[in-house]
Coordinates of C-alpha atoms and ligand atoms in Angstrom, one line a residue:
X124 CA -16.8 -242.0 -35.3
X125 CA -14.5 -239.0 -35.1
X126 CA -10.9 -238.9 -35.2
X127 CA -10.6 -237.7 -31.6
X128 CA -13.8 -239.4 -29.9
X129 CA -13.4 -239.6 -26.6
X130 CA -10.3 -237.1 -26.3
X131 CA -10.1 -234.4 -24.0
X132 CA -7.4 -231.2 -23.8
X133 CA -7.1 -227.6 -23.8
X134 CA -7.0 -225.0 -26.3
X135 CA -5.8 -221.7 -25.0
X136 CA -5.9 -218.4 -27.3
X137 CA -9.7 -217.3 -28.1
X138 CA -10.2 -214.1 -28.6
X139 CA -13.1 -214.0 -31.2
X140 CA -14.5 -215.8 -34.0
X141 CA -12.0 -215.0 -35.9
X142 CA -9.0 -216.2 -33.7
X143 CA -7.0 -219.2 -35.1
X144 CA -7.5 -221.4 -31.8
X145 CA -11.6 -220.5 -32.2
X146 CA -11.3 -222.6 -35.3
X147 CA -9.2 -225.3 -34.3
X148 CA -11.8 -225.5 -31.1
X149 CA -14.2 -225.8 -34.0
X150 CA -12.8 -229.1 -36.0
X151 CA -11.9 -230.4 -32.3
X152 CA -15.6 -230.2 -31.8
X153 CA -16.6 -231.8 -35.3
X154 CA -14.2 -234.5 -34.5
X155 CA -15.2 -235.4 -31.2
X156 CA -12.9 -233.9 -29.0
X157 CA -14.2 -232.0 -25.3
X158 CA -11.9 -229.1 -24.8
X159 CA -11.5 -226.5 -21.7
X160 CA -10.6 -222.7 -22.8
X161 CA -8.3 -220.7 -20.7
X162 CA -9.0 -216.8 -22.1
X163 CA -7.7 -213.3 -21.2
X164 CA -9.1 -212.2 -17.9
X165 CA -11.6 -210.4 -18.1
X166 CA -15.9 -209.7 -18.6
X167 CA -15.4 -208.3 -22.4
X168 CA -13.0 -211.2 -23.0
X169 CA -15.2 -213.7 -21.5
X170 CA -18.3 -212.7 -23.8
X171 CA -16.4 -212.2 -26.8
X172 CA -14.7 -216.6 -25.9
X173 CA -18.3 -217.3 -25.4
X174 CA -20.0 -215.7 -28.2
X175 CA -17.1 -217.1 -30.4
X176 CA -17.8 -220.8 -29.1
X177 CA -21.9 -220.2 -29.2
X178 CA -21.3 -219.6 -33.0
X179 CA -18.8 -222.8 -33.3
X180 CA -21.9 -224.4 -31.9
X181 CA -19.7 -225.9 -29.0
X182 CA -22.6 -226.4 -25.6
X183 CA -22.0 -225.3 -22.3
X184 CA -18.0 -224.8 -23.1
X185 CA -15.8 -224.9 -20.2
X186 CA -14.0 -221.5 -19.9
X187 CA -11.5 -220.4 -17.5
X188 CA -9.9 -217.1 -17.0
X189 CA -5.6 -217.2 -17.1
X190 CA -2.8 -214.7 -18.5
X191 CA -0.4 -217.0 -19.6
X192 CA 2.4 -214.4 -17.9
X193 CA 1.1 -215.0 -14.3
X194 CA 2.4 -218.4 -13.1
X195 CA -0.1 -218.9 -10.3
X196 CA -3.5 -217.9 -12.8
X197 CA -1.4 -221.0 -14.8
X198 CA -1.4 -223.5 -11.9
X199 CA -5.1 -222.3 -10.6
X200 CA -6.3 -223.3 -14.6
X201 CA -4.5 -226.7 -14.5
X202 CA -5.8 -227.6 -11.3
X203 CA -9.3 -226.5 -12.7
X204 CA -9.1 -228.5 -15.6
X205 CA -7.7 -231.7 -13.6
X206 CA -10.6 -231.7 -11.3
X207 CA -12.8 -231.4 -14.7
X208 CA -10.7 -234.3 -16.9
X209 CA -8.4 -236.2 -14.6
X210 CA -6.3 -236.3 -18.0
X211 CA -5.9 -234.8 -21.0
X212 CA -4.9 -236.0 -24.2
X213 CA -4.1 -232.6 -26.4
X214 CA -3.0 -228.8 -25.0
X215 CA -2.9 -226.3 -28.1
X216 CA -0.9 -223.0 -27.8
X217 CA -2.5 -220.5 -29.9
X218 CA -1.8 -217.5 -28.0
X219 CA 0.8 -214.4 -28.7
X220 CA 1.8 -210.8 -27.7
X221 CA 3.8 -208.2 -28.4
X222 CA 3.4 -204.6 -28.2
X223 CA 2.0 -203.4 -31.5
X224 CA 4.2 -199.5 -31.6
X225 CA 7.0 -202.1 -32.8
X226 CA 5.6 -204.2 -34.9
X227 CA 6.1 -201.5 -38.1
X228 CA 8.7 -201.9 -40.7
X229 CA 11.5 -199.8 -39.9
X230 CA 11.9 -199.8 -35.7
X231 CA 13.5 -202.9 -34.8
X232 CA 16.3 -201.8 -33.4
X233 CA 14.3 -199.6 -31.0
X234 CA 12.4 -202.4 -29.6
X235 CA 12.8 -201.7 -25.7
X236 CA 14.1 -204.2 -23.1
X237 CA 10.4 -204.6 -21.9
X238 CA 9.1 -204.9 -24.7
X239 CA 11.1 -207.7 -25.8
X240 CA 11.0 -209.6 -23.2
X241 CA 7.3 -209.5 -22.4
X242 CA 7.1 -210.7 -26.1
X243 CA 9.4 -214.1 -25.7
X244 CA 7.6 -214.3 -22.3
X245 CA 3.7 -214.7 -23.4
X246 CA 4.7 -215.9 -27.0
X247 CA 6.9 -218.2 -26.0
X248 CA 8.2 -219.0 -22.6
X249 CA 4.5 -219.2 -22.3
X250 CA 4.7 -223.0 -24.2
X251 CA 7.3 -224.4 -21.8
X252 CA 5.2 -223.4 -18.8
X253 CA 2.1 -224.9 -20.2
X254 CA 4.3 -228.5 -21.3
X255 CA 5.3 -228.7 -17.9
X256 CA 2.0 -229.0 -16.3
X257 CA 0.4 -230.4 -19.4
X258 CA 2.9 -233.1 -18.7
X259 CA 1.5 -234.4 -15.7
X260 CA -1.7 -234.7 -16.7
X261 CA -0.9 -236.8 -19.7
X262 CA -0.2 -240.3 -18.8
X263 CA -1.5 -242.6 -21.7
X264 CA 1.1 -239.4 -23.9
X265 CA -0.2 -236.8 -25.6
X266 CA -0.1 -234.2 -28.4
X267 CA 0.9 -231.0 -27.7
X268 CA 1.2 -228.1 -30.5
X269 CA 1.7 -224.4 -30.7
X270 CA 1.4 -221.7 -33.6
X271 CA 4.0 -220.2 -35.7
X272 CA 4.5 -218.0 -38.8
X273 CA 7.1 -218.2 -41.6
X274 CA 8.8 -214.9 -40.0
X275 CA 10.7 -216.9 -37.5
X276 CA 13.2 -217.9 -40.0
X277 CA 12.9 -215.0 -42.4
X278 CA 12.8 -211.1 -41.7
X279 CA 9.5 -210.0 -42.8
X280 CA 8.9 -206.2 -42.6
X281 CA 7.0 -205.2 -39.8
X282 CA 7.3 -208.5 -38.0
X283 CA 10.2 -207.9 -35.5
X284 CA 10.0 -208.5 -32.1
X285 CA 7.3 -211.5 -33.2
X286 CA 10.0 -213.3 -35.7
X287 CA 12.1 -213.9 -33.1
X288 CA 9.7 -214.8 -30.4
X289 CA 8.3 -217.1 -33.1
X290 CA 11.9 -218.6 -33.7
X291 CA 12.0 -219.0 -29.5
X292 CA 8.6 -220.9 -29.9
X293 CA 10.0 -223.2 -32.8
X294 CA 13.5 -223.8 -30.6
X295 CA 11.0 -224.7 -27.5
X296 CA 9.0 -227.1 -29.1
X297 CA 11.7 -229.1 -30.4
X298 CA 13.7 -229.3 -27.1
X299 CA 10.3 -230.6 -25.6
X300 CA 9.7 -232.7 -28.0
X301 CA 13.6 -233.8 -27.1
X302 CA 12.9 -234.1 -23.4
X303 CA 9.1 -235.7 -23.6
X304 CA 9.3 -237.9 -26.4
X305 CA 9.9 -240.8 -23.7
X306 CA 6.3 -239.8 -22.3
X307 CA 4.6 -240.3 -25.5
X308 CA 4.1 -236.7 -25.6
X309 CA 4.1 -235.5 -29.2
X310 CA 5.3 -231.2 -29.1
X311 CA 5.1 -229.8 -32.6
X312 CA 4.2 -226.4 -34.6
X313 CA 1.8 -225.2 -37.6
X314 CA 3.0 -222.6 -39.5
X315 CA 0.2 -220.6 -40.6
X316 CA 0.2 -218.2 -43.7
X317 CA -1.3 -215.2 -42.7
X318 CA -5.7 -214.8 -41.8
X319 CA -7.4 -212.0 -40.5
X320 CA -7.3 -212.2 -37.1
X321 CA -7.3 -209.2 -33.9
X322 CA -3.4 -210.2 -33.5
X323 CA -2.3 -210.3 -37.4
X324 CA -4.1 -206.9 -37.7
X325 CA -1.5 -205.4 -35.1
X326 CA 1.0 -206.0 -37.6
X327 CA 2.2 -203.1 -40.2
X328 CA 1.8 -204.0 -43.3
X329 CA 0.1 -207.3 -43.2
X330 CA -2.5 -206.2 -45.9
X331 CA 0.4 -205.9 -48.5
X332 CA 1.7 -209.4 -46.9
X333 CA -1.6 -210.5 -48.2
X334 CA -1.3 -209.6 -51.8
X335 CA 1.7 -210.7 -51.8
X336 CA 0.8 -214.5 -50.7
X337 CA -2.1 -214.3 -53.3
X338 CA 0.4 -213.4 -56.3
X339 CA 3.3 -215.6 -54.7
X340 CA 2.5 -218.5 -53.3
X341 CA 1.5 -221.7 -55.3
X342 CA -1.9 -221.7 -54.6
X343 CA -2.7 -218.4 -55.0
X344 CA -4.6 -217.5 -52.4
X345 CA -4.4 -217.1 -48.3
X346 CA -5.6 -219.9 -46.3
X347 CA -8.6 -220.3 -44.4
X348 CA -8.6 -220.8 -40.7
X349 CA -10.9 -223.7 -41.2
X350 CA -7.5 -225.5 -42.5
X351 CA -5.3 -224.7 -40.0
X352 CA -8.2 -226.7 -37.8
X353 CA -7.9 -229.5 -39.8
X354 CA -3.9 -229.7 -39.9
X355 CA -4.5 -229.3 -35.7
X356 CA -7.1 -232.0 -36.2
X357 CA -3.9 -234.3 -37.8
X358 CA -1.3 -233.1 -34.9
X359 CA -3.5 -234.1 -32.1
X360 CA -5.0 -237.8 -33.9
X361 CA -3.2 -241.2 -33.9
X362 CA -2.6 -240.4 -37.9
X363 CA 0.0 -238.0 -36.4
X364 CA 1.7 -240.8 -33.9
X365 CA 5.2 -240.7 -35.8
X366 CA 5.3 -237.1 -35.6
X367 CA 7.0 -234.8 -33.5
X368 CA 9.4 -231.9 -33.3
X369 CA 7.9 -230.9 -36.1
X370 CA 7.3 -227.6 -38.0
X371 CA 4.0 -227.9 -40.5
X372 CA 3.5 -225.3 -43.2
X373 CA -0.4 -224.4 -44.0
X374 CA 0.4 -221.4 -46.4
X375 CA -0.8 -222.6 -49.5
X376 CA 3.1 -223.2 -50.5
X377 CA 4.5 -219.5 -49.6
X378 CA 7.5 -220.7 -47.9
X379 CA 8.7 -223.0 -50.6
X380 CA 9.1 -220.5 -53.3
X381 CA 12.5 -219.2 -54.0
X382 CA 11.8 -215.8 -55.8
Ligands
LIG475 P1 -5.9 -213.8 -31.8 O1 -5.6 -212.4 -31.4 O2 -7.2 -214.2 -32.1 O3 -5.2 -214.8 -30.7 C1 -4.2 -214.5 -29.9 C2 -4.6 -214.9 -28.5 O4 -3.5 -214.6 -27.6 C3 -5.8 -214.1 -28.0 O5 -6.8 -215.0 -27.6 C4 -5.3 -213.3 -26.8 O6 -6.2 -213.1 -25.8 C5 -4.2 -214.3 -26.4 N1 -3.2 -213.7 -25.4 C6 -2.4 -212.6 -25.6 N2 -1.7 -212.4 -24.5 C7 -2.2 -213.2 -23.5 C8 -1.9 -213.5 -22.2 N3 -1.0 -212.7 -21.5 N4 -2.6 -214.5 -21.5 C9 -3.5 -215.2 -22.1 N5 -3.8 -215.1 -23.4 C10 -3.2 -214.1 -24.1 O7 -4.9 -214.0 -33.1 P2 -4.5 -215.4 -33.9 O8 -4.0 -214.9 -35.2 O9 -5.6 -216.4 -33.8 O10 -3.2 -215.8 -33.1 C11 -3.1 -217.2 -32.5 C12 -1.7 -217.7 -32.8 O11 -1.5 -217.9 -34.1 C13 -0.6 -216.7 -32.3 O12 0.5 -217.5 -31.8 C14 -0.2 -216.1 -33.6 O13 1.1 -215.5 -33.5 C15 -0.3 -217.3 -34.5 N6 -0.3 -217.0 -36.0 C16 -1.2 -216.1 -36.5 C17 -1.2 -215.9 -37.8 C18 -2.2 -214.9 -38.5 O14 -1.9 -214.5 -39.6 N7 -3.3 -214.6 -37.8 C19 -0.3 -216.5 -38.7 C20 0.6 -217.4 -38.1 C21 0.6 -217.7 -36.7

């Protein structure tokens, strides 16, 4: 029997095979989980989800269209997926934005107002909205989790206006794991070294960020997405029940070293 027989929840953020949330779907699948999948509007989006899913092997998946920035596309998904489930026992937060003419070393301090705040909206405020009507729909608790990167707490070149949405995200999760802790509800994030994915790609620099994990980090090598699946397998289990708050590295050891 798999760890999450029987358990049913959302995972939003599938682009493409590749995406982070496409693997997580996967070792939800493997584990026994049934999952809905709210994507970018869109036709090209919706084949790219599907074809991502058809090669996770993951039947007739329930897909549903919602930019995380519109509150009513939000509440027309959740009432979607409550007439589907009833209740859910996992939501995943795998989803992220920011406009990629600032996300180069050396412009910062020219990030524009609207650019900023669109960032912290769909990369962050983005969780909060989903916890409250995740929230609802959770009444034996829950596990809730969203997806982070080392650059929150340290300045990495080229990752600007994403650090600090990223810090937001990690601030967010532990006030809701604060305020729904009485629920049961579990809120916590994986850090993930960096993987090849259509949003990591956006970022300057990232193939040097790569070398650099491969020489640095203890295991000497970048992680597979496959492992950030499992680690989400752990969150959203009963192995995970004493957990929350929490901030999980899966970065073969980068953030520990002190070079
Ligand atoms: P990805 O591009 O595959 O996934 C990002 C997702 O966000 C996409 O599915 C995209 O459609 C979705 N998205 C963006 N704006 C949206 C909106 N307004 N409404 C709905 N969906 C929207 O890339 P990924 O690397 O899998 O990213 C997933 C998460 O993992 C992000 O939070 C990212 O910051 C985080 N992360 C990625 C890495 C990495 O190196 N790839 C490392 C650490 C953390």
């Amino acid at each position: 029997m798999g760890l999450l027989e029987g358990q049913r929840g959302i995972v939003f953020g599938i682009a493409n095979d590749r995406s982070i949330a496409c693997h997580i779907a996967n070792a939800f699948a493997k584990e026994g989980a049934t999952c809905a999948f709210p994507h970018l509007p869109g036709e090209k989006s919706e084949r790219r989800v599907r074809k991502a899913l058809d090669g996770a092997e993951i039947v007739d998946p329930f897909l549903i269209p919602c930019d995380v920035s519109n509150d009513d596309e939000l509440d027309a998904t959740f009432v979607a997926i409550r007439e589907k489930f009833d209740s859910i026992d996992f939501l995943v937060h795998s989803v992220a934005f920011a406009d990629r003419t600032y996300l180069k070393p050396g412009v910062f301090a020219d990030t524009p107002r609207d650019v900023f705040a669109q960032a912290l909206d769909i990369s962050a405020y983005s969780l909060v909205s989903m916890a409250r009507r995740a929230k609802e729909m959770m009444p034996r608790g829950g596990s809730i989790m969203g997806m982070t990167y080392y650059g929150s707490d340290k300045a990495v070149p080229g990752y600007n206006v994403m650090g600090v949405a990223k810090a937001a995200l990690e601030a967010c999760t532990r006030y809701l794991a604060l305020e729904l802790g009485e629920k049961g509800i579990r809120v916590n994030t994986i850090s993930a070294g960096p993987i090849k994915t259509l949003s990591s790609m956006a970022v300057g620099g990232i193939d040097e960020i790569f070398k650099w994990v491969e020489q640095k980090a203890p295991l000497h090598r970048n992680i597979e997405g496959g492992e950030v699946g499992k680690t989400a397998v752990y969150l959203a289990s009963d192995l995970s029940s004493g957990v929350t708050g929490e901030n999980i590295f899966v970065d073969s050891g980068y953030n520990i070293v002190g070079l």
